[in-house]
Short mmCIF file of C-alpha atoms in Angstrom, two decimals:
data_model
loop_
_atom_site.label_atom_id
_atom_site.label_comp_id
_atom_site.label_asym_id
_atom_site.label_seq_id
_atom_site.Cartn_x
_atom_site.Cartn_y
_atom_site.Cartn_z
CA MET U 1 -0.04 -0.09 -0.17
CA ASP U 2 2.81 2.46 0.99
CA THR U 3 4.52 1.54 -2.29
CA GLU U 4 1.46 2.49 -4.46
CA SER U 5 1.00 5.90 -2.44
CA THR U 6 4.88 6.33 -3.41
CA TYR U 7 4.08 5.92 -7.31
CA SER U 8 0.93 7.97 -7.24
CA GLY U 9 3.13 11.06 -5.76
CA TYR U 10 5.59 10.48 -8.35
CA SER U 11 3.09 10.49 -11.16
CA TYR U 12 1.47 13.58 -9.47
CA TYR U 13 4.98 15.62 -9.41
CA SER U 14 5.17 14.52 -13.12
CA GLY U 15 2.01 15.94 -13.86
CA ARG U 16 2.55 19.04 -12.26
CA SER U 17 5.96 19.45 -13.95
CA ARG U 18 4.03 18.71 -17.32
CA GLY U 19 1.57 21.69 -16.64
CA SER U 20 4.44 24.23 -15.40
CA HIS U 21 5.75 23.63 -18.95
CA ARG U 22 3.02 23.51 -21.23
CA HIS U 23 3.46 27.28 -21.98
CA GLY U 24 7.03 26.92 -22.92
CA GLU U 25 6.00 24.05 -25.27
CA ARG U 26 3.43 26.13 -26.98
CA SER U 27 5.97 28.62 -27.69
CA ARG U 28 8.50 26.18 -28.82
CA ASP U 29 5.87 24.92 -31.05
CA ARG U 30 5.18 28.54 -32.82
CA HIS U 31 8.92 28.92 -32.95
CA LYS U 32 8.89 25.68 -34.85
CA SER U 33 6.24 26.41 -37.19
CA ARG U 34 7.95 29.92 -38.13
CA SER U 35 11.19 28.00 -38.85
CA LYS U 36 9.45 25.45 -40.90
CA ASP U 37 8.07 28.30 -43.27
CA SER U 38 11.21 30.11 -43.31
CA ARG U 39 13.03 26.90 -44.78
CA SER U 40 10.18 26.02 -47.18
CA GLU U 41 12.29 27.85 -49.94
CA LYS U 42 14.83 25.22 -49.87
CA SER U 43 15.15 22.73 -52.49
CA VAL U 44 14.94 19.14 -52.24
CA THR U 45 15.83 16.20 -54.62
CA ILE U 46 13.09 14.30 -56.43
CA ASN U 47 13.59 10.86 -57.20
CA THR U 48 11.40 8.72 -59.54
CA PRO U 49 9.71 5.67 -57.89
CA PRO U 50 11.12 2.26 -58.30
CA ALA U 51 9.74 -0.18 -60.37
CA GLU U 52 7.11 -2.94 -59.48
CA PRO U 53 8.35 -5.41 -57.13
CA LEU U 54 8.16 -9.27 -57.37
CA LEU U 55 4.29 -10.03 -57.43
CA GLY U 56 3.29 -6.77 -56.13
CA ASP U 57 5.04 -6.90 -52.91
CA SER U 58 6.56 -3.30 -52.32
CA ALA U 59 9.38 -2.94 -49.90
CA VAL U 60 9.08 -0.47 -47.23
CA ARG U 61 11.95 1.13 -45.63
CA GLY U 62 12.41 0.21 -42.04
CA GLU U 63 10.12 -2.72 -42.02
CA GLN U 64 10.13 -5.32 -39.29
CA VAL U 65 11.19 -9.12 -39.83
CA GLN U 66 7.82 -10.37 -41.86
CA ASP U 67 6.43 -14.12 -41.55
CA ASP U 68 7.28 -16.39 -44.35
CA ASN U 69 3.44 -16.63 -45.36
CA TRP U 70 3.02 -12.85 -45.36
CA GLY U 71 0.97 -11.76 -48.00
CA GLU U 72 -0.77 -14.83 -48.50
CA THR U 73 -2.90 -14.61 -45.32
CA THR U 74 -2.72 -10.78 -44.68
CA THR U 75 -5.87 -8.41 -45.54
CA ALA U 76 -4.59 -5.00 -46.25
CA VAL U 77 -6.71 -2.03 -45.20
CA THR U 78 -6.39 0.95 -46.97
CA GLY U 79 -6.64 4.66 -45.60
CA THR U 80 -5.68 8.06 -46.18
CA SER U 81 -2.65 8.47 -48.48
CA GLU U 82 1.06 9.12 -47.17
CA HIS U 83 2.22 10.98 -50.04
CA SER U 84 -0.03 13.87 -49.91
CA LEU U 85 1.56 17.23 -50.92
CA SER U 86 1.32 20.31 -48.50
CA GLN U 87 1.93 23.98 -49.62
CA GLU U 88 5.22 23.59 -48.52
CA ASP U 89 5.87 20.30 -50.78
CA ILE U 90 4.73 22.45 -53.55
CA VAL U 91 6.74 25.04 -52.67
CA ARG U 92 10.09 22.83 -52.50
CA ILE U 93 9.18 21.05 -55.79
CA THR U 94 8.92 24.13 -57.60
CA LYS U 95 12.50 25.52 -56.24
CA ASP U 96 13.67 22.06 -57.48
CA LEU U 97 12.40 22.15 -60.92
CA GLU U 98 13.87 26.00 -61.20
CA ASP U 99 17.12 25.03 -60.13
CA SER U 100 17.04 21.94 -62.93
CA VAL U 101 16.09 24.27 -65.87
CA GLY U 102 18.95 26.54 -64.70
CA LEU U 103 21.30 23.55 -64.73
CA ASP U 104 19.89 22.80 -68.42
CA CYS U 105 20.34 26.11 -69.39
CA ARG U 106 23.99 26.30 -68.34
CA ARG U 107 24.72 23.23 -70.33
CA TYR U 108 23.16 23.98 -73.38
CA PHE U 109 25.00 27.43 -72.94
CA THR U 110 28.47 25.80 -72.39
CA ARG U 111 27.84 23.61 -75.55
CA THR U 112 26.84 26.69 -77.42
CA LEU U 113 29.77 28.48 -76.82
CA ALA U 114 32.26 25.38 -77.63
CA VAL U 115 30.52 25.04 -81.05
CA ILE U 116 30.99 28.90 -81.79
CA LEU U 117 34.74 28.52 -80.70
CA GLY U 118 35.10 25.31 -82.91
CA LEU U 119 33.40 27.18 -86.11
CA LEU U 120 35.63 29.91 -85.54
CA VAL U 121 38.79 27.93 -85.20
CA PHE U 122 38.12 25.98 -88.33
CA LEU U 123 36.73 28.86 -90.72
CA THR U 124 39.81 31.03 -89.78
CA PRO U 125 42.47 29.39 -91.83
CA LEU U 126 39.85 29.05 -94.91
CA ALA U 127 38.80 32.83 -94.36
CA PHE U 128 42.62 33.72 -94.66
CA LEU U 129 42.94 32.09 -97.94
CA VAL U 130 39.78 33.22 -99.55
CA LEU U 131 39.53 37.09 -98.34
CA PRO U 132 42.42 37.93 -100.71
CA HIS U 133 40.89 36.43 -103.71
CA LEU U 134 37.46 38.20 -102.84
CA LEU U 135 39.09 41.95 -101.76
CA TRP U 136 42.11 42.55 -104.27
CA PRO U 137 41.85 39.51 -106.84
CA GLU U 138 43.55 41.73 -109.58
CA LYS U 139 46.69 42.45 -107.00
CA LEU U 140 47.72 38.71 -106.34
CA GLN U 141 50.60 37.15 -107.55
CA SER U 142 49.93 33.64 -109.31
CA CYS U 143 50.41 30.64 -107.25
CA GLY U 144 53.10 28.49 -108.32
CA THR U 145 53.72 24.41 -107.50
CA ALA U 146 54.91 25.00 -104.06
CA CYS U 147 51.57 27.28 -103.19
CA GLU U 148 49.37 24.57 -104.48
CA GLY U 149 51.24 21.84 -102.49
CA LEU U 150 50.49 24.10 -99.26
CA PHE U 151 46.82 24.10 -100.35
CA ILE U 152 47.17 20.17 -99.94
CA SER U 153 48.73 20.49 -96.55
CA VAL U 154 46.09 22.92 -95.01
CA ALA U 155 43.32 20.35 -96.40
CA PHE U 156 44.65 17.43 -94.77
CA LYS U 157 45.78 19.05 -91.59
CA LEU U 158 42.35 20.48 -90.98
CA LEU U 159 41.00 17.11 -91.59
CA ILE U 160 42.96 15.92 -88.89
CA LEU U 161 42.46 18.61 -86.44
CA LEU U 162 38.51 18.18 -87.15
CA LEU U 163 38.68 14.32 -86.25
CA ALA U 164 41.07 15.02 -83.23
CA VAL U 165 38.98 17.69 -81.80
CA TRP U 166 35.81 15.42 -82.39
CA ALA U 167 37.54 12.37 -80.52
CA LEU U 168 38.67 14.35 -77.52
CA PHE U 169 35.77 17.34 -77.11
CA PHE U 170 32.68 16.11 -78.72
CA ARG U 171 31.99 13.16 -76.66
CA PRO U 172 28.74 12.19 -74.52
CA ALA U 173 28.96 13.99 -70.98
CA ARG U 174 29.41 11.73 -68.37
CA ALA U 175 27.90 13.73 -65.65
CA GLY U 176 27.04 17.73 -64.64
CA LEU U 177 29.80 19.10 -62.53
CA PRO U 178 29.06 21.89 -60.07
CA ARG U 179 32.28 24.02 -61.18
CA VAL U 180 33.85 24.51 -64.59
CA PHE U 181 36.68 22.50 -65.74
CA VAL U 182 39.75 24.34 -64.91
CA PHE U 183 41.92 22.99 -67.69
CA ARG U 184 39.44 22.78 -70.29
CA ALA U 185 38.19 26.42 -69.74
CA LEU U 186 41.92 27.55 -69.82
CA LEU U 187 42.48 25.86 -73.28
CA ALA U 188 39.28 27.66 -74.75
CA VAL U 189 40.64 30.75 -73.50
CA LEU U 190 43.92 30.12 -74.84
CA VAL U 191 42.48 29.15 -78.54
CA LEU U 192 40.35 32.15 -78.61
CA LEU U 193 43.34 34.42 -77.78
CA PHE U 194 45.47 32.60 -80.20
CA VAL U 195 42.88 32.84 -82.63
CA VAL U 196 42.29 36.85 -82.23
CA SER U 197 46.01 37.43 -82.26
CA TYR U 198 46.05 36.10 -85.72
CA TRP U 199 43.24 37.82 -86.96
CA LEU U 200 44.74 41.21 -85.53
CA PHE U 201 48.32 40.48 -87.13
CA TYR U 202 46.28 39.26 -90.53
CA GLY U 203 44.29 42.65 -90.60
CA VAL U 204 47.18 44.72 -89.90
CA ARG U 205 49.76 43.35 -92.06
CA ILE U 206 47.59 41.63 -94.98
CA LEU U 207 44.58 43.43 -95.17
CA ASP U 208 45.46 46.97 -94.47
CA SER U 209 48.44 46.59 -97.12
CA GLN U 210 46.51 44.31 -99.51
CA ASP U 211 49.85 41.94 -99.59
CA GLU U 212 50.51 40.68 -103.09
CA ASN U 213 52.53 37.76 -102.12
CA TYR U 214 49.72 35.17 -102.24
CA GLN U 215 52.19 32.32 -101.16
CA GLY U 216 53.24 34.18 -97.95
CA ILE U 217 49.59 34.29 -97.00
CA VAL U 218 48.99 30.62 -97.59
CA GLN U 219 52.25 30.06 -95.55
CA TYR U 220 50.67 32.26 -92.76
CA ALA U 221 47.58 30.04 -92.84
CA VAL U 222 49.30 26.88 -92.30
CA SER U 223 51.26 28.00 -89.45
CA LEU U 224 48.11 28.70 -87.83
CA VAL U 225 46.82 25.04 -88.66
CA ASP U 226 50.23 24.08 -87.16
CA ALA U 227 49.80 26.07 -84.08
CA LEU U 228 46.44 24.72 -83.45
CA LEU U 229 47.46 21.22 -83.88
CA PHE U 230 50.07 21.78 -81.12
CA ILE U 231 47.50 23.30 -78.79
CA HIS U 232 45.31 19.97 -79.09
CA TYR U 233 48.35 17.97 -78.31
CA LEU U 234 48.85 20.15 -75.18
CA ALA U 235 45.00 19.38 -74.50
CA ILE U 236 45.47 15.66 -74.67
CA VAL U 237 48.31 15.84 -72.22
CA LEU U 238 46.37 18.13 -69.74
CA LEU U 239 43.08 16.36 -70.11
CA GLU U 240 44.07 12.81 -70.57
CA LEU U 241 47.61 11.74 -69.85
CA ARG U 242 48.22 13.92 -66.57
CA GLN U 243 45.88 11.80 -64.66
CA LEU U 244 46.98 8.49 -65.83
CA GLN U 245 49.84 8.29 -63.18
CA PRO U 246 48.59 7.23 -59.78
CA CYS U 247 49.27 9.49 -57.16
CA PHE U 248 46.66 9.15 -54.41
CA SER U 249 45.10 6.09 -52.74
CA VAL U 250 41.46 6.98 -52.04
CA CYS U 251 39.08 5.25 -49.34
CA VAL U 252 35.41 5.13 -50.08
CA THR U 253 33.06 4.07 -47.38
CA ARG U 254 29.23 4.17 -47.32
CA SER U 255 27.66 5.44 -44.53
CA THR U 256 25.01 3.13 -43.94
CA ASP U 257 26.67 -0.31 -43.47
CA GLY U 258 30.45 0.77 -43.68
CA GLU U 259 31.11 -1.15 -47.19
CA THR U 260 34.51 0.02 -48.12
CA ARG U 261 36.56 0.18 -51.57
CA HIS U 262 40.12 1.57 -52.37
CA TYR U 263 40.91 2.98 -55.72
CA ASN U 264 44.22 4.77 -57.01
CA LEU U 265 43.60 8.11 -58.91
CA GLY U 266 45.75 10.59 -60.60
CA GLN U 267 46.50 14.17 -60.45
CA LEU U 268 42.47 15.21 -60.61
CA SER U 269 40.57 17.98 -59.07
CA ILE U 270 37.92 17.06 -56.08
CA GLN U 271 34.98 17.24 -58.39
CA ARG U 272 37.05 15.27 -61.03
CA ALA U 273 37.85 12.78 -58.22
CA ALA U 274 34.29 12.73 -57.10
CA LEU U 275 33.03 11.72 -60.46
CA ALA U 276 35.43 9.04 -60.97
CA ILE U 277 34.75 7.31 -57.62
CA ILE U 278 30.63 7.42 -58.59
CA GLU U 279 31.64 5.48 -61.57
CA HIS U 280 33.62 3.06 -59.85
CA TYR U 281 30.81 2.97 -57.09
CA TYR U 282 28.34 1.70 -59.42
CA CYS U 283 30.59 -1.01 -60.92
CA ASP U 284 32.24 -2.15 -57.66
CA PHE U 285 29.93 -1.69 -54.78
CA PRO U 286 27.04 -4.10 -54.10
CA VAL U 287 23.64 -2.47 -54.47
CA HIS U 288 22.44 -0.47 -51.12
CA ASN U 289 19.72 -2.29 -49.50
CA PRO U 290 18.45 -0.09 -46.63
CA ALA U 291 15.86 -3.13 -45.95
CA LEU U 292 18.88 -4.87 -44.49
CA LEU U 293 19.50 -2.09 -41.64
CA SER U 294 15.83 -2.24 -40.48
CA ALA U 295 16.89 -5.76 -38.48
CA SER U 296 19.37 -4.09 -36.27
CA LYS U 297 17.21 -0.83 -35.87
CA SER U 298 14.21 -3.23 -34.97
CA ARG U 299 16.45 -5.05 -32.38
CA ALA U 300 17.60 -1.91 -30.97
CA ALA U 301 14.18 -0.53 -30.34
CA LYS U 302 12.74 -3.68 -29.20
CA HIS U 303 16.13 -3.95 -26.48
CA LEU U 304 15.18 -0.25 -25.39
CA ALA U 305 11.47 -1.30 -24.83
CA GLY U 306 12.41 -4.08 -22.62
CA LEU U 307 14.31 -1.45 -20.41
CA LYS U 308 12.29 0.70 -17.46
CA VAL U 309 13.78 3.60 -15.99
CA TYR U 310 13.10 4.56 -12.27
CA ASN U 311 13.72 7.23 -10.17
CA VAL U 312 15.97 6.15 -7.42
CA ASP U 313 17.41 9.38 -6.11
CA GLY U 314 14.30 11.53 -7.07
CA GLU U 315 12.21 13.45 -4.68
CA PHE U 316 8.61 12.48 -4.15
CA PRO U 317 6.68 16.01 -3.31
CA ALA U 318 3.26 14.59 -3.31
CA ALA U 319 4.21 12.18 -0.33
CA PRO U 320 2.98 12.73 2.82
CA ALA U 321 4.97 14.18 5.68
CA GLU U 322 7.91 12.21 7.05
CA GLY U 323 7.70 9.57 9.70
CA PRO U 324 8.84 6.26 10.30
CA GLY U 325 6.28 4.55 8.29
CA ASN U 326 7.04 6.92 5.32
CA ASN U 327 10.90 6.61 5.60
CA ALA U 328 10.72 2.71 5.48
CA ALA U 329 8.23 2.64 2.43
CA ALA U 330 10.62 4.98 0.53
CA GLY U 331 13.74 2.96 1.24
CA LEU U 332 11.75 -0.29 -0.02
CA ALA U 333 10.55 1.72 -2.93
CA HIS U 334 14.46 2.60 -3.59
CA SER U 335 15.61 -0.75 -2.98
CA GLN U 336 13.17 -2.23 -5.14
CA SER U 337 14.15 0.14 -8.20
CA ARG U 338 17.73 -0.82 -7.73
CA ALA U 339 17.01 -4.24 -8.12
CA MET U 340 15.07 -3.82 -10.93
CA ILE U 341 17.78 -1.53 -12.35
CA ALA U 342 20.26 -4.40 -11.76
CA ALA U 343 18.42 -6.83 -13.44
CA ALA U 344 17.93 -4.98 -16.57
CA ALA U 345 21.54 -4.67 -16.67
CA ARG U 346 22.10 -8.23 -16.33
CA ARG U 347 19.55 -8.95 -19.27
CA ARG U 348 21.47 -6.15 -21.49
CA ASP U 349 24.74 -8.22 -20.46
CA THR U 350 23.01 -11.16 -22.01
CA SER U 351 21.59 -9.51 -25.24
CA HIS U 352 24.65 -11.14 -27.17
CA ASN U 353 23.15 -14.43 -26.94
CA GLU U 354 20.03 -13.18 -28.28
CA LEU U 355 21.67 -11.73 -31.44
CA TYR U 356 23.63 -14.81 -31.67
CA TYR U 357 20.59 -16.92 -31.91
CA GLU U 358 18.78 -14.91 -34.29
CA GLU U 359 21.57 -14.64 -36.92
CA ALA U 360 21.62 -18.42 -36.64
CA GLU U 361 18.11 -18.77 -36.91
CA HIS U 362 18.08 -16.08 -40.04
CA GLU U 363 21.04 -18.30 -41.76
CA ARG U 364 19.12 -21.45 -41.20
CA ARG U 365 16.12 -19.91 -42.85
CA VAL U 366 18.29 -18.60 -45.68
CA ARG U 367 20.03 -21.82 -46.45
CA LYS U 368 16.49 -23.67 -46.40
CA ARG U 369 14.85 -20.90 -48.86
CA LYS U 370 17.72 -21.71 -50.94
CA ALA U 371 17.74 -25.04 -51.08
CA ARG U 372 14.26 -25.06 -52.33
CA LEU U 373 14.82 -22.29 -54.52
CA VAL U 374 17.49 -24.17 -56.22
CA VAL U 375 15.77 -27.43 -56.79
CA ALA U 376 12.57 -25.44 -58.14
CA VAL U 377 14.99 -23.73 -60.73
CA GLU U 378 16.32 -26.96 -61.75
CA GLU U 379 13.26 -28.40 -62.19
CA ALA U 380 11.87 -25.86 -64.41
CA PHE U 381 15.07 -26.01 -66.61
CA THR U 382 14.59 -29.34 -67.00
CA HIS U 383 11.42 -28.89 -68.30
CA ILE U 384 12.35 -26.57 -70.44
CA LYS U 385 14.88 -29.43 -72.00
CA ARG U 386 12.00 -31.24 -72.46
CA MET U 387 9.87 -28.81 -73.90
CA GLN U 388 12.66 -28.18 -76.39
CA GLU U 389 13.04 -31.99 -77.48
CA GLU U 390 9.31 -31.95 -78.26
CA GLU U 391 9.30 -28.75 -80.13
CA GLN U 392 11.81 -29.94 -82.27
CA LYS U 393 9.52 -32.42 -83.77
CA LYS U 394 6.69 -29.77 -84.26
CA ALA U 395 6.22 -27.72 -87.70
CA PRO U 396 8.44 -24.45 -87.45
CA GLY U 397 5.32 -21.94 -86.86
CA ASP U 398 4.32 -24.03 -83.58
CA VAL U 399 7.77 -23.76 -82.05
CA MET U 400 7.73 -21.62 -78.60
CA ASP U 401 9.97 -18.20 -78.36
CA PRO U 402 12.05 -17.88 -75.41
CA ARG U 403 9.41 -15.13 -74.00
CA GLU U 404 6.71 -17.44 -73.91
CA ALA U 405 8.90 -20.68 -72.21
CA ALA U 406 10.10 -17.97 -69.73
CA GLN U 407 6.28 -17.02 -68.70
CA ALA U 408 5.40 -20.66 -69.10
CA ILE U 409 7.64 -22.02 -66.32
CA PHE U 410 8.04 -19.03 -64.18
CA PRO U 411 5.01 -19.80 -62.08
CA SER U 412 6.72 -23.07 -61.02
CA MET U 413 9.53 -21.22 -59.29
CA ALA U 414 7.90 -17.80 -58.38
CA ARG U 415 6.65 -19.11 -55.12
CA ALA U 416 10.10 -20.44 -54.05
CA LEU U 417 12.02 -17.42 -55.46
CA GLN U 418 9.57 -14.96 -53.77
CA LYS U 419 10.30 -16.50 -50.30
CA TYR U 420 13.97 -16.37 -50.60
CA LEU U 421 14.09 -12.80 -51.64
CA ARG U 422 11.60 -11.73 -49.05
CA THR U 423 14.02 -13.81 -46.39
CA THR U 424 17.13 -12.14 -47.68
CA LYS U 425 15.47 -8.45 -48.11
CA GLN U 426 15.66 -8.23 -51.77
CA GLN U 427 11.95 -8.22 -52.86
CA HIS U 428 12.20 -4.49 -53.78
CA CYS U 429 15.21 -5.07 -56.17
CA HIS U 430 13.91 -7.36 -58.53
CA SER U 431 10.18 -6.90 -60.37
CA MET U 432 8.45 -9.71 -61.94
CA GLU U 433 8.89 -8.36 -65.42
CA SER U 434 12.72 -8.16 -64.74
CA ILE U 435 13.09 -11.43 -63.68
CA GLN U 436 11.16 -13.03 -66.52
CA GLN U 437 13.36 -11.03 -68.67
CA HIS U 438 16.46 -12.41 -67.21
CA LEU U 439 14.73 -15.81 -67.48
CA ALA U 440 14.20 -15.39 -71.23
CA PHE U 441 18.04 -14.22 -71.72
CA CYS U 442 19.06 -17.22 -69.81
CA ILE U 443 17.08 -19.31 -72.21
CA THR U 444 17.97 -17.64 -75.29
CA ASN U 445 21.57 -18.15 -74.32
CA ASN U 446 21.34 -21.70 -73.34
CA MET U 447 22.64 -21.01 -69.67
CA THR U 448 22.28 -23.33 -66.78
CA PRO U 449 20.09 -22.99 -63.49
CA LYS U 450 23.27 -21.53 -61.65
CA ALA U 451 23.89 -18.96 -63.90
CA PHE U 452 20.25 -17.76 -63.55
CA LEU U 453 20.18 -17.80 -59.99
CA GLU U 454 23.96 -15.93 -59.59
CA SER U 455 21.73 -12.77 -59.77
CA TYR U 456 19.87 -13.65 -57.10
CA LEU U 457 21.89 -15.38 -54.73
CA THR U 458 24.95 -13.05 -54.59
CA PRO U 459 23.99 -9.26 -54.22
CA GLY U 460 25.58 -7.59 -57.51
CA PRO U 461 26.71 -4.03 -58.17
CA THR U 462 23.98 -1.21 -58.87
CA LEU U 463 24.22 -1.31 -62.36
CA GLN U 464 23.04 -4.81 -62.47
CA TYR U 465 19.58 -3.93 -61.12
CA SER U 466 16.69 -1.83 -62.89
CA ARG U 467 17.60 1.77 -63.91
CA ASP U 468 15.30 3.17 -61.42
CA HIS U 469 17.84 2.36 -58.57
CA TRP U 470 20.43 4.45 -59.86
CA LEU U 471 19.61 6.76 -63.02
CA ALA U 472 17.66 9.36 -61.12
CA ARG U 473 20.27 9.69 -58.26
CA GLN U 474 21.39 13.35 -57.92
CA TRP U 475 24.66 13.44 -55.69
CA THR U 476 25.71 16.50 -53.61
CA LEU U 477 29.49 17.20 -53.34
CA ILE U 478 30.33 18.41 -49.82
CA SER U 479 33.98 19.58 -49.38
CA GLU U 480 35.49 22.33 -46.97
CA ALA U 481 38.13 22.89 -49.92
CA SER U 482 37.37 24.28 -53.31
CA VAL U 483 35.88 21.73 -55.39
CA THR U 484 38.41 22.81 -58.29
CA SER U 485 41.45 22.61 -56.42
CA GLY U 486 43.52 18.98 -56.73
CA LEU U 487 43.36 16.39 -54.30
CA LYS U 488 45.85 16.27 -51.59
CA ASP U 489 47.23 14.26 -48.84
CA GLY U 490 44.40 14.03 -45.98
CA SER U 491 41.65 15.39 -48.50
CA ILE U 492 38.28 14.95 -47.13
CA PHE U 493 34.78 14.81 -48.69
CA LEU U 494 31.48 13.47 -48.88
CA LEU U 495 29.36 12.45 -51.74
CA LYS U 496 25.52 12.67 -50.24
CA CYS U 497 22.67 10.63 -52.09
CA VAL U 498 19.10 10.44 -50.87
CA ASP U 499 19.45 7.45 -48.84
CA PHE U 500 23.15 7.51 -47.82
CA SER U 501 26.65 9.16 -48.33
CA LEU U 502 30.06 8.18 -49.51
CA VAL U 503 32.80 9.37 -47.07
CA VAL U 504 36.01 9.69 -49.37
CA THR U 505 39.54 10.10 -47.70
CA SER U 506 42.66 10.62 -49.85
CA LYS U 507 46.27 9.62 -49.10
CA LYS U 508 49.12 10.34 -51.33
CA ILE U 509 51.35 7.54 -52.64
CA PRO U 510 54.71 7.66 -51.11
CA TYR U 511 58.05 8.00 -52.78
CA ILE U 512 59.44 4.78 -53.15
CA GLN U 513 63.30 4.33 -53.05
CA MET U 514 64.93 1.41 -54.64
CA SER U 515 68.39 0.07 -54.16
CA GLU U 516 70.26 -2.58 -55.98
CA GLU U 517 72.52 -5.26 -54.18
CA TYR U 518 74.94 -7.22 -56.33
CA ILE U 519 75.72 -10.82 -55.53
CA ASP U 520 78.74 -12.34 -56.59
CA PRO U 521 77.97 -15.25 -58.66
CA LYS U 522 80.92 -17.06 -57.31
CA SER U 523 79.41 -17.12 -53.85
CA HIS U 524 76.80 -19.86 -54.83
CA LYS U 525 79.54 -22.34 -55.72
CA PHE U 526 80.80 -24.90 -53.39
CA VAL U 527 82.85 -28.09 -53.18
CA LEU U 528 81.58 -31.43 -52.45
CA ARG U 529 84.70 -33.25 -50.66
CA LEU U 530 84.14 -36.99 -50.32
CA GLN U 531 86.24 -39.11 -47.99
CA SER U 532 88.50 -41.65 -49.51
CA GLU U 533 88.08 -44.29 -47.14
CA THR U 534 84.57 -46.23 -47.44
CA SER U 535 82.88 -49.35 -46.03
CA VAL U 536 83.09 -51.22 -49.22
#
């Protein structure tokens, strides 16, 4: 009875404290609402929804461990949509669309400038040769054999320059970088200054004076083309060859599951290094599966839910006046609270056993589902072989194509595949359409059941899955240093995505000093001396 009165006094104290802070909470709520209104202009990233999951089972992030028969004996109750748009969401979407339009305009503006500069470069030598014939044709001297040979030289050099520029610069853009590429901008400025200088000299020394030596004018145009070829060689050195020699070793770690890879990079800026890392990420890292992270979160939540917090040293202002009986009741309550905390601590110390048995049970279920899936797929492929043998006896018009064969045998393995994907938390990565396409591909190329199952038994890189998992991803580069500066020893930057981020740290490859040690060949020779006396 005393214990109950003590707990009731503690609840009364909690109610008074909540009532005293009610006004402060209201003020904080008003402050939060104002801060949300002020932040409503920030841009967000909009991703396209993933493809339809296997057999209509959509994966929900953070979902708990489901039963094997989930979806077969479950009734779905629909309610209001969780994806309704508020006025704040509309403002953010509008802001994001404006930012995307700005990026597209910048990209097209850059391409337009590149095309204009390219036309200026290629038309300048031709203008040098044509303008004298248009302005003062009666004063020009006749062009001899050497001059006509220079025409052929200019024609072939311009053709070579055109192909070289097309191969180096007019390639599909791999990504949109936040800042301009410094070396490419410097080369563009250099070419522009070079062409303008030639035009100034041409206008002062040839157009104004109306030079009659046409062979000298042709040689002047040839020198311009030669200089442009040398500038193109400089572009190859700066843009392609400079970064080939490895200078830095970068460590790339995914923030959610700690997946780590190491790469060697050359002399690159931070934004170019980030682009190379993202390209390697799509090919080397296994696909990011947020459903695998929900198991650890649910386990931690379950562990925290089993713990109770007791007020051991706190005061109970609602308790009656002090007395011998009240002091004894308070001491009993304190001792019971300490005993409960000690029991919770002991239960926490044995939580590793629960983790061990949970992982062992999960591995057992995975092996069981895998064995059933392998047997089902092998039986389905055996049925395909029988069908192929029967179809060889039919007329050519009655032969079933690989797509129809895949649709015919897919139901026999769909249940086992569905249970395995749910157990391994991969159901959101594979849709029914993608599985049937992969099955038809395996049938067309006469692949084995093991080759078909490899895509589902082992998590592959991101590019192996649907384009909706990676194509619409927008990456954000976060770096304290300027993104146009080069990599340095100890450089750290982040590549943020919607679901995770890549933490990149760089280390400079050390200078290696090698020495040679000479070993005299005579030092390996030895003499075998036998005793003259033997037992024979």
